[in-house]
Amino acid sequence: VATEPGQSVQAEAATQTEAAFTRVLHAAIGAFSEFLSRKDALAALAFVVLFKFTDAFSGTMTAPFVIDLGFTRNDYAAIVKGVGLAATLIGGFAGGFVARRYPPAISLWIGGVVQALANLSFAWLAVVGTNQWALALAICAENFTSAIGTVIFVAYLSALCQNPLHTATQYALLTALAAVGRTYLSSGAGFVADTTGWPLFFVICVLVAIPSLVLLAWLQKRGHFEALGPVRV
């Protein structure tokens, strides 16, 4: 009995790989097309990109700022892994409470505002200088509010993805899109910090939240959040 030629096996494997890729591509296109068919879809996508931008813009420069201020890497790591981690966990629970307690629009307002204003704690630290307690307070404020914003944001993304045919695919696409604000858009943070100095830089980090809040107000006025299903946290 002749064995199957090796080329046939390779061709079959290539065909199966191509078929799997085609299915994934069709699923992604279908999920994205369904999302774009919704009212104010493009504005919602822009909001997804911008909501965590304020966090990313400041977060990119937090470690360089702390080192430049005169703290050691060990000082910074000890606080981040100690009280900073505790603040993150507490903020996560607080964000879950807010997301359950209030409608999506209100919870996003709370998360968006507090995560932006927390940047002022680093502006204050830049004025205070090398002070361990001030550093701990600034990191706690940043981690606590960032966790609140993240949990509320994830709840919003989940509410956007309640079409049972595309839930997983749409969530994957939206989280990938949200990463744009954390990577590409925040790439100029170093240049801004060098140009303005640390106190003004962190004030600017607050101001970069304004576009997302303007979009939030516009989407709220358009009834975007009323069309969403219940938030699950």
PDB file of C-alpha atoms in Angstrom:
ATOM      1  CA  VAL A   1       0.000   0.000   0.000  1.00  0.00           C
ATOM      2  CA  ALA A   2       1.506   3.293  -1.072  1.00  0.00           C
ATOM      3  CA  THR A   3       1.907   5.975   1.559  1.00  0.00           C
ATOM      4  CA  GLU A   4       0.345   9.365   1.021  1.00  0.00           C
ATOM      5  CA  PRO A   5       2.807  11.748  -0.608  1.00  0.00           C
ATOM      6  CA  GLY A   6       4.345  14.285   1.739  1.00  0.00           C
ATOM      7  CA  GLN A   7       3.289  17.158  -0.488  1.00  0.00           C
ATOM      8  CA  SER A   8      -0.378  16.129  -0.173  1.00  0.00           C
ATOM      9  CA  VAL A   9      -0.139  16.167   3.618  1.00  0.00           C
ATOM     10  CA  GLN A  10       1.457  19.604   3.525  1.00  0.00           C
ATOM     11  CA  ALA A  11      -1.177  20.872   1.108  1.00  0.00           C
ATOM     12  CA  GLU A  12      -3.977  19.589   3.350  1.00  0.00           C
ATOM     13  CA  ALA A  13      -2.404  21.245   6.397  1.00  0.00           C
ATOM     14  CA  ALA A  14      -2.059  24.509   4.494  1.00  0.00           C
ATOM     15  CA  THR A  15      -5.697  24.293   3.408  1.00  0.00           C
ATOM     16  CA  GLN A  16      -6.858  23.712   6.982  1.00  0.00           C
ATOM     17  CA  THR A  17      -4.769  26.646   8.213  1.00  0.00           C
ATOM     18  CA  GLU A  18      -6.172  28.875   5.498  1.00  0.00           C
ATOM     19  CA  ALA A  19      -9.719  27.775   6.318  1.00  0.00           C
ATOM     20  CA  ALA A  20      -9.199  28.522  10.015  1.00  0.00           C
ATOM     21  CA  PHE A  21      -7.763  31.949   9.202  1.00  0.00           C
ATOM     22  CA  THR A  22     -10.709  32.647   6.892  1.00  0.00           C
ATOM     23  CA  ARG A  23     -13.201  31.745   9.626  1.00  0.00           C
ATOM     24  CA  VAL A  24     -11.460  34.034  12.109  1.00  0.00           C
ATOM     25  CA  LEU A  25     -11.328  36.839   9.548  1.00  0.00           C
ATOM     26  CA  HIS A  26     -15.011  36.467   8.694  1.00  0.00           C
ATOM     27  CA  ALA A  27     -15.906  36.427  12.401  1.00  0.00           C
ATOM     28  CA  ALA A  28     -13.918  39.627  12.993  1.00  0.00           C
ATOM     29  CA  ILE A  29     -15.427  41.362   9.967  1.00  0.00           C
ATOM     30  CA  GLY A  30     -18.933  40.292  10.953  1.00  0.00           C
ATOM     31  CA  ALA A  31     -18.502  41.449  14.541  1.00  0.00           C
ATOM     32  CA  PHE A  32     -17.027  44.793  13.519  1.00  0.00           C
ATOM     33  CA  SER A  33     -19.681  45.360  10.845  1.00  0.00           C
ATOM     34  CA  GLU A  34     -22.459  44.664  13.334  1.00  0.00           C
ATOM     35  CA  PHE A  35     -20.937  47.161  15.762  1.00  0.00           C
ATOM     36  CA  LEU A  36     -20.577  49.847  13.093  1.00  0.00           C
ATOM     37  CA  SER A  37     -24.238  49.454  12.173  1.00  0.00           C
ATOM     38  CA  ARG A  38     -25.250  50.813  15.577  1.00  0.00           C
ATOM     39  CA  LYS A  39     -26.154  54.417  16.244  1.00  0.00           C
ATOM     40  CA  ASP A  40     -23.132  56.634  17.038  1.00  0.00           C
ATOM     41  CA  ALA A  41     -20.756  53.680  16.651  1.00  0.00           C
ATOM     42  CA  LEU A  42     -17.780  55.797  15.562  1.00  0.00           C
ATOM     43  CA  ALA A  43     -18.160  58.140  18.524  1.00  0.00           C
ATOM     44  CA  ALA A  44     -18.317  55.139  20.852  1.00  0.00           C
ATOM     45  CA  LEU A  45     -15.114  53.752  19.313  1.00  0.00           C
ATOM     46  CA  ALA A  46     -13.374  57.110  19.754  1.00  0.00           C
ATOM     47  CA  PHE A  47     -14.485  57.135  23.387  1.00  0.00           C
ATOM     48  CA  VAL A  48     -13.060  53.635  23.870  1.00  0.00           C
ATOM     49  CA  VAL A  49      -9.702  54.845  22.534  1.00  0.00           C
ATOM     50  CA  LEU A  50      -9.594  57.997  24.668  1.00  0.00           C
ATOM     51  CA  PHE A  51     -11.091  57.010  28.024  1.00  0.00           C
ATOM     52  CA  LYS A  52      -7.871  55.645  29.576  1.00  0.00           C
ATOM     53  CA  PHE A  53      -5.602  58.057  27.695  1.00  0.00           C
ATOM     54  CA  THR A  54      -5.107  60.291  30.735  1.00  0.00           C
ATOM     55  CA  ASP A  55      -3.871  57.298  32.740  1.00  0.00           C
ATOM     56  CA  ALA A  56      -1.558  56.109  29.987  1.00  0.00           C
ATOM     57  CA  PHE A  57      -0.106  59.548  29.330  1.00  0.00           C
ATOM     58  CA  SER A  58       0.954  60.021  32.941  1.00  0.00           C
ATOM     59  CA  GLY A  59       1.741  56.360  33.592  1.00  0.00           C
ATOM     60  CA  THR A  60       4.364  56.331  30.852  1.00  0.00           C
ATOM     61  CA  MET A  61       6.403  58.902  32.758  1.00  0.00           C
ATOM     62  CA  THR A  62       5.690  57.994  36.391  1.00  0.00           C
ATOM     63  CA  ALA A  63       8.823  55.905  36.952  1.00  0.00           C
ATOM     64  CA  PRO A  64      11.183  58.366  35.185  1.00  0.00           C
ATOM     65  CA  PHE A  65       9.603  61.198  37.172  1.00  0.00           C
ATOM     66  CA  VAL A  66      10.094  59.466  40.515  1.00  0.00           C
ATOM     67  CA  ILE A  67      13.727  58.606  39.733  1.00  0.00           C
ATOM     68  CA  ASP A  68      14.412  62.118  38.454  1.00  0.00           C
ATOM     69  CA  LEU A  69      12.964  63.550  41.650  1.00  0.00           C
ATOM     70  CA  GLY A  70      15.650  61.763  43.663  1.00  0.00           C
ATOM     71  CA  PHE A  71      14.003  58.564  44.858  1.00  0.00           C
ATOM     72  CA  THR A  72      15.800  55.257  44.365  1.00  0.00           C
ATOM     73  CA  ARG A  73      14.342  52.421  42.334  1.00  0.00           C
ATOM     74  CA  ASN A  74      14.058  50.390  45.531  1.00  0.00           C
ATOM     75  CA  ASP A  75      12.035  53.162  47.185  1.00  0.00           C
ATOM     76  CA  TYR A  76       9.680  53.285  44.239  1.00  0.00           C
ATOM     77  CA  ALA A  77       9.317  49.508  43.940  1.00  0.00           C
ATOM     78  CA  ALA A  78       8.661  49.068  47.661  1.00  0.00           C
ATOM     79  CA  ILE A  79       5.828  51.589  47.652  1.00  0.00           C
ATOM     80  CA  VAL A  80       4.301  50.331  44.396  1.00  0.00           C
ATOM     81  CA  LYS A  81       4.319  46.708  45.586  1.00  0.00           C
ATOM     82  CA  GLY A  82       3.176  47.624  49.077  1.00  0.00           C
ATOM     83  CA  VAL A  83       0.602  50.339  49.637  1.00  0.00           C
ATOM     84  CA  GLY A  84       0.283  50.836  45.867  1.00  0.00           C
ATOM     85  CA  LEU A  85      -0.934  47.279  45.375  1.00  0.00           C
ATOM     86  CA  ALA A  86      -3.339  47.613  48.298  1.00  0.00           C
ATOM     87  CA  ALA A  87      -4.724  50.821  46.797  1.00  0.00           C
ATOM     88  CA  THR A  88      -5.232  49.056  43.460  1.00  0.00           C
ATOM     89  CA  LEU A  89      -7.182  46.213  45.068  1.00  0.00           C
ATOM     90  CA  ILE A  90      -9.367  48.579  47.089  1.00  0.00           C
ATOM     91  CA  GLY A  91      -9.926  50.706  43.988  1.00  0.00           C
ATOM     92  CA  GLY A  92     -11.017  47.632  42.071  1.00  0.00           C
ATOM     93  CA  PHE A  93     -13.694  46.863  44.662  1.00  0.00           C
ATOM     94  CA  ALA A  94     -14.744  50.514  44.713  1.00  0.00           C
ATOM     95  CA  GLY A  95     -15.029  50.542  40.926  1.00  0.00           C
ATOM     96  CA  GLY A  96     -17.186  47.433  41.022  1.00  0.00           C
ATOM     97  CA  PHE A  97     -19.468  49.052  43.581  1.00  0.00           C
ATOM     98  CA  VAL A  98     -19.808  52.213  41.483  1.00  0.00           C
ATOM     99  CA  ALA A  99     -20.497  50.238  38.297  1.00  0.00           C
ATOM    100  CA  ARG A 100     -23.260  48.266  40.026  1.00  0.00           C
ATOM    101  CA  ARG A 101     -24.709  51.176  41.957  1.00  0.00           C
ATOM    102  CA  TYR A 102     -24.996  53.749  39.160  1.00  0.00           C
ATOM    103  CA  PRO A 103     -26.052  53.755  35.487  1.00  0.00           C
ATOM    104  CA  PRO A 104     -23.219  53.367  32.936  1.00  0.00           C
ATOM    105  CA  ALA A 105     -23.036  57.065  32.052  1.00  0.00           C
ATOM    106  CA  ILE A 106     -22.817  58.200  35.689  1.00  0.00           C
ATOM    107  CA  SER A 107     -20.243  55.559  36.598  1.00  0.00           C
ATOM    108  CA  LEU A 108     -18.111  56.538  33.586  1.00  0.00           C
ATOM    109  CA  TRP A 109     -18.278  60.177  34.673  1.00  0.00           C
ATOM    110  CA  ILE A 110     -17.075  59.190  38.137  1.00  0.00           C
ATOM    111  CA  GLY A 111     -14.278  56.998  36.792  1.00  0.00           C
ATOM    112  CA  GLY A 112     -13.208  59.473  34.131  1.00  0.00           C
ATOM    113  CA  VAL A 113     -13.038  62.453  36.468  1.00  0.00           C
ATOM    114  CA  VAL A 114     -11.288  60.789  39.409  1.00  0.00           C
ATOM    115  CA  GLN A 115      -8.630  59.090  37.273  1.00  0.00           C
ATOM    116  CA  ALA A 116      -7.852  62.428  35.621  1.00  0.00           C
ATOM    117  CA  LEU A 117      -7.719  64.473  38.826  1.00  0.00           C
ATOM    118  CA  ALA A 118      -5.410  61.928  40.466  1.00  0.00           C
ATOM    119  CA  ASN A 119      -2.613  63.231  38.241  1.00  0.00           C
ATOM    120  CA  LEU A 120      -2.590  66.373  40.359  1.00  0.00           C
ATOM    121  CA  SER A 121      -1.131  64.292  43.188  1.00  0.00           C
ATOM    122  CA  PHE A 122       2.052  63.897  41.129  1.00  0.00           C
ATOM    123  CA  ALA A 123       2.073  67.604  40.294  1.00  0.00           C
ATOM    124  CA  TRP A 124       1.940  68.212  44.041  1.00  0.00           C
ATOM    125  CA  LEU A 125       4.738  65.672  44.592  1.00  0.00           C
ATOM    126  CA  ALA A 126       6.879  67.512  42.026  1.00  0.00           C
ATOM    127  CA  VAL A 127       6.575  70.633  44.196  1.00  0.00           C
ATOM    128  CA  VAL A 128       7.072  68.836  47.527  1.00  0.00           C
ATOM    129  CA  GLY A 129      10.181  66.992  46.372  1.00  0.00           C
ATOM    130  CA  THR A 130      11.783  63.860  47.817  1.00  0.00           C
ATOM    131  CA  ASN A 131       9.391  62.839  50.565  1.00  0.00           C
ATOM    132  CA  GLN A 132       8.520  59.184  51.160  1.00  0.00           C
ATOM    133  CA  TRP A 133       5.079  59.894  52.593  1.00  0.00           C
ATOM    134  CA  ALA A 134       4.195  62.206  49.729  1.00  0.00           C
ATOM    135  CA  LEU A 135       5.309  59.571  47.211  1.00  0.00           C
ATOM    136  CA  ALA A 136       3.217  56.915  48.923  1.00  0.00           C
ATOM    137  CA  LEU A 137       0.183  59.196  48.953  1.00  0.00           C
ATOM    138  CA  ALA A 138       0.579  60.086  45.269  1.00  0.00           C
ATOM    139  CA  ILE A 139       0.955  56.453  44.201  1.00  0.00           C
ATOM    140  CA  CYS A 140      -2.018  55.393  46.324  1.00  0.00           C
ATOM    141  CA  ALA A 141      -4.174  58.118  44.785  1.00  0.00           C
ATOM    142  CA  GLU A 142      -3.086  57.158  41.278  1.00  0.00           C
ATOM    143  CA  ASN A 143      -3.530  53.401  41.735  1.00  0.00           C
ATOM    144  CA  PHE A 144      -6.835  53.709  43.573  1.00  0.00           C
ATOM    145  CA  THR A 145      -8.468  55.957  40.982  1.00  0.00           C
ATOM    146  CA  SER A 146      -6.933  54.102  38.038  1.00  0.00           C
ATOM    147  CA  ALA A 147      -8.429  50.845  39.304  1.00  0.00           C
ATOM    148  CA  ILE A 148     -11.825  52.505  39.698  1.00  0.00           C
ATOM    149  CA  GLY A 149     -11.678  53.775  36.123  1.00  0.00           C
ATOM    150  CA  THR A 150     -10.483  50.441  34.752  1.00  0.00           C
ATOM    151  CA  VAL A 151     -13.236  48.366  36.365  1.00  0.00           C
ATOM    152  CA  ILE A 152     -15.925  50.807  35.232  1.00  0.00           C
ATOM    153  CA  PHE A 153     -14.452  50.872  31.727  1.00  0.00           C
ATOM    154  CA  VAL A 154     -14.388  47.066  31.501  1.00  0.00           C
ATOM    155  CA  ALA A 155     -18.024  46.997  32.619  1.00  0.00           C
ATOM    156  CA  TYR A 156     -18.861  49.447  29.823  1.00  0.00           C
ATOM    157  CA  LEU A 157     -17.025  47.347  27.234  1.00  0.00           C
ATOM    158  CA  SER A 158     -18.937  44.289  28.412  1.00  0.00           C
ATOM    159  CA  ALA A 159     -22.211  46.164  28.022  1.00  0.00           C
ATOM    160  CA  LEU A 160     -21.234  47.044  24.449  1.00  0.00           C
ATOM    161  CA  CYS A 161     -20.702  43.369  23.602  1.00  0.00           C
ATOM    162  CA  GLN A 162     -24.020  41.743  24.418  1.00  0.00           C
ATOM    163  CA  ASN A 163     -24.837  40.443  20.955  1.00  0.00           C
ATOM    164  CA  PRO A 164     -24.541  36.674  21.585  1.00  0.00           C
ATOM    165  CA  LEU A 165     -23.272  36.065  18.051  1.00  0.00           C
ATOM    166  CA  HIS A 166     -20.264  38.352  18.447  1.00  0.00           C
ATOM    167  CA  THR A 167     -19.661  38.831  22.181  1.00  0.00           C
ATOM    168  CA  ALA A 168     -16.125  37.444  22.430  1.00  0.00           C
ATOM    169  CA  THR A 169     -14.944  38.817  19.090  1.00  0.00           C
ATOM    170  CA  GLN A 170     -16.271  42.317  19.731  1.00  0.00           C
ATOM    171  CA  TYR A 171     -14.755  42.397  23.203  1.00  0.00           C
ATOM    172  CA  ALA A 172     -11.372  41.362  21.808  1.00  0.00           C
ATOM    173  CA  LEU A 173     -11.570  44.037  19.113  1.00  0.00           C
ATOM    174  CA  LEU A 174     -12.598  46.758  21.568  1.00  0.00           C
ATOM    175  CA  THR A 175      -9.862  45.924  24.073  1.00  0.00           C
ATOM    176  CA  ALA A 176      -7.313  45.970  21.247  1.00  0.00           C
ATOM    177  CA  LEU A 177      -8.625  49.353  20.161  1.00  0.00           C
ATOM    178  CA  ALA A 178      -8.449  50.664  23.720  1.00  0.00           C
ATOM    179  CA  ALA A 179      -4.759  49.738  23.774  1.00  0.00           C
ATOM    180  CA  VAL A 180      -4.133  52.394  21.108  1.00  0.00           C
ATOM    181  CA  GLY A 181      -4.531  55.127  23.714  1.00  0.00           C
ATOM    182  CA  ARG A 182      -2.143  53.344  26.074  1.00  0.00           C
ATOM    183  CA  THR A 183       0.593  52.874  23.486  1.00  0.00           C
ATOM    184  CA  TYR A 184       0.637  55.037  20.380  1.00  0.00           C
ATOM    185  CA  LEU A 185      -1.166  58.129  21.683  1.00  0.00           C
ATOM    186  CA  SER A 186       0.950  58.306  24.830  1.00  0.00           C
ATOM    187  CA  SER A 187       4.251  58.002  22.972  1.00  0.00           C
ATOM    188  CA  GLY A 188       4.788  61.772  23.052  1.00  0.00           C
ATOM    189  CA  ALA A 189       4.611  62.008  26.844  1.00  0.00           C
ATOM    190  CA  GLY A 190       8.390  62.154  27.235  1.00  0.00           C
ATOM    191  CA  PHE A 191       8.696  65.082  24.854  1.00  0.00           C
ATOM    192  CA  VAL A 192       5.940  66.984  26.662  1.00  0.00           C
ATOM    193  CA  ALA A 193       7.567  66.343  30.051  1.00  0.00           C
ATOM    194  CA  ASP A 194      10.958  67.552  28.813  1.00  0.00           C
ATOM    195  CA  THR A 195       9.401  70.665  27.318  1.00  0.00           C
ATOM    196  CA  THR A 196       7.141  71.716  30.182  1.00  0.00           C
ATOM    197  CA  GLY A 197       8.717  70.361  33.351  1.00  0.00           C
ATOM    198  CA  TRP A 198       7.125  67.938  35.796  1.00  0.00           C
ATOM    199  CA  PRO A 199       4.456  70.034  37.574  1.00  0.00           C
ATOM    200  CA  LEU A 200       2.969  71.381  34.349  1.00  0.00           C
ATOM    201  CA  PHE A 201       3.258  67.985  32.672  1.00  0.00           C
ATOM    202  CA  PHE A 202       0.957  66.373  35.220  1.00  0.00           C
ATOM    203  CA  VAL A 203      -1.490  69.263  34.902  1.00  0.00           C
ATOM    204  CA  ILE A 204      -1.522  68.555  31.159  1.00  0.00           C
ATOM    205  CA  CYS A 205      -2.218  64.898  31.997  1.00  0.00           C
ATOM    206  CA  VAL A 206      -5.453  66.101  33.606  1.00  0.00           C
ATOM    207  CA  LEU A 207      -6.348  68.205  30.567  1.00  0.00           C
ATOM    208  CA  VAL A 208      -5.880  65.358  28.077  1.00  0.00           C
ATOM    209  CA  ALA A 209      -8.916  63.712  29.684  1.00  0.00           C
ATOM    210  CA  ILE A 210     -11.166  66.494  28.364  1.00  0.00           C
ATOM    211  CA  PRO A 211     -11.770  64.986  24.873  1.00  0.00           C
ATOM    212  CA  SER A 212     -13.022  61.723  26.382  1.00  0.00           C
ATOM    213  CA  LEU A 213     -15.310  63.600  28.779  1.00  0.00           C
ATOM    214  CA  VAL A 214     -16.679  65.717  25.924  1.00  0.00           C
ATOM    215  CA  LEU A 215     -17.442  62.518  24.006  1.00  0.00           C
ATOM    216  CA  LEU A 216     -19.013  61.046  27.126  1.00  0.00           C
ATOM    217  CA  ALA A 217     -21.332  64.047  27.451  1.00  0.00           C
ATOM    218  CA  TRP A 218     -22.219  63.873  23.754  1.00  0.00           C
ATOM    219  CA  LEU A 219     -22.970  60.138  23.864  1.00  0.00           C
ATOM    220  CA  GLN A 220     -25.037  60.622  27.002  1.00  0.00           C
ATOM    221  CA  LYS A 221     -27.058  63.354  25.310  1.00  0.00           C
ATOM    222  CA  ARG A 222     -27.626  61.086  22.298  1.00  0.00           C
ATOM    223  CA  GLY A 223     -29.061  58.311  24.476  1.00  0.00           C
ATOM    224  CA  HIS A 224     -26.167  55.948  23.809  1.00  0.00           C
ATOM    225  CA  PHE A 225     -26.115  54.471  27.300  1.00  0.00           C
ATOM    226  CA  GLU A 226     -29.847  53.892  27.538  1.00  0.00           C
ATOM    227  CA  ALA A 227     -29.531  51.475  24.610  1.00  0.00           C
ATOM    228  CA  LEU A 228     -27.022  49.300  26.462  1.00  0.00           C
ATOM    229  CA  GLY A 229     -27.981  46.241  28.419  1.00  0.00           C
ATOM    230  CA  PRO A 230     -27.445  45.931  32.168  1.00  0.00           C
ATOM    231  CA  VAL A 231     -23.857  46.217  33.352  1.00  0.00           C
ATOM    232  CA  ARG A 232     -22.346  43.032  34.782  1.00  0.00           C
ATOM    233  CA  VAL A 233     -19.352  43.320  37.097  1.00  0.00           C
TER     234      VAL A 233
END
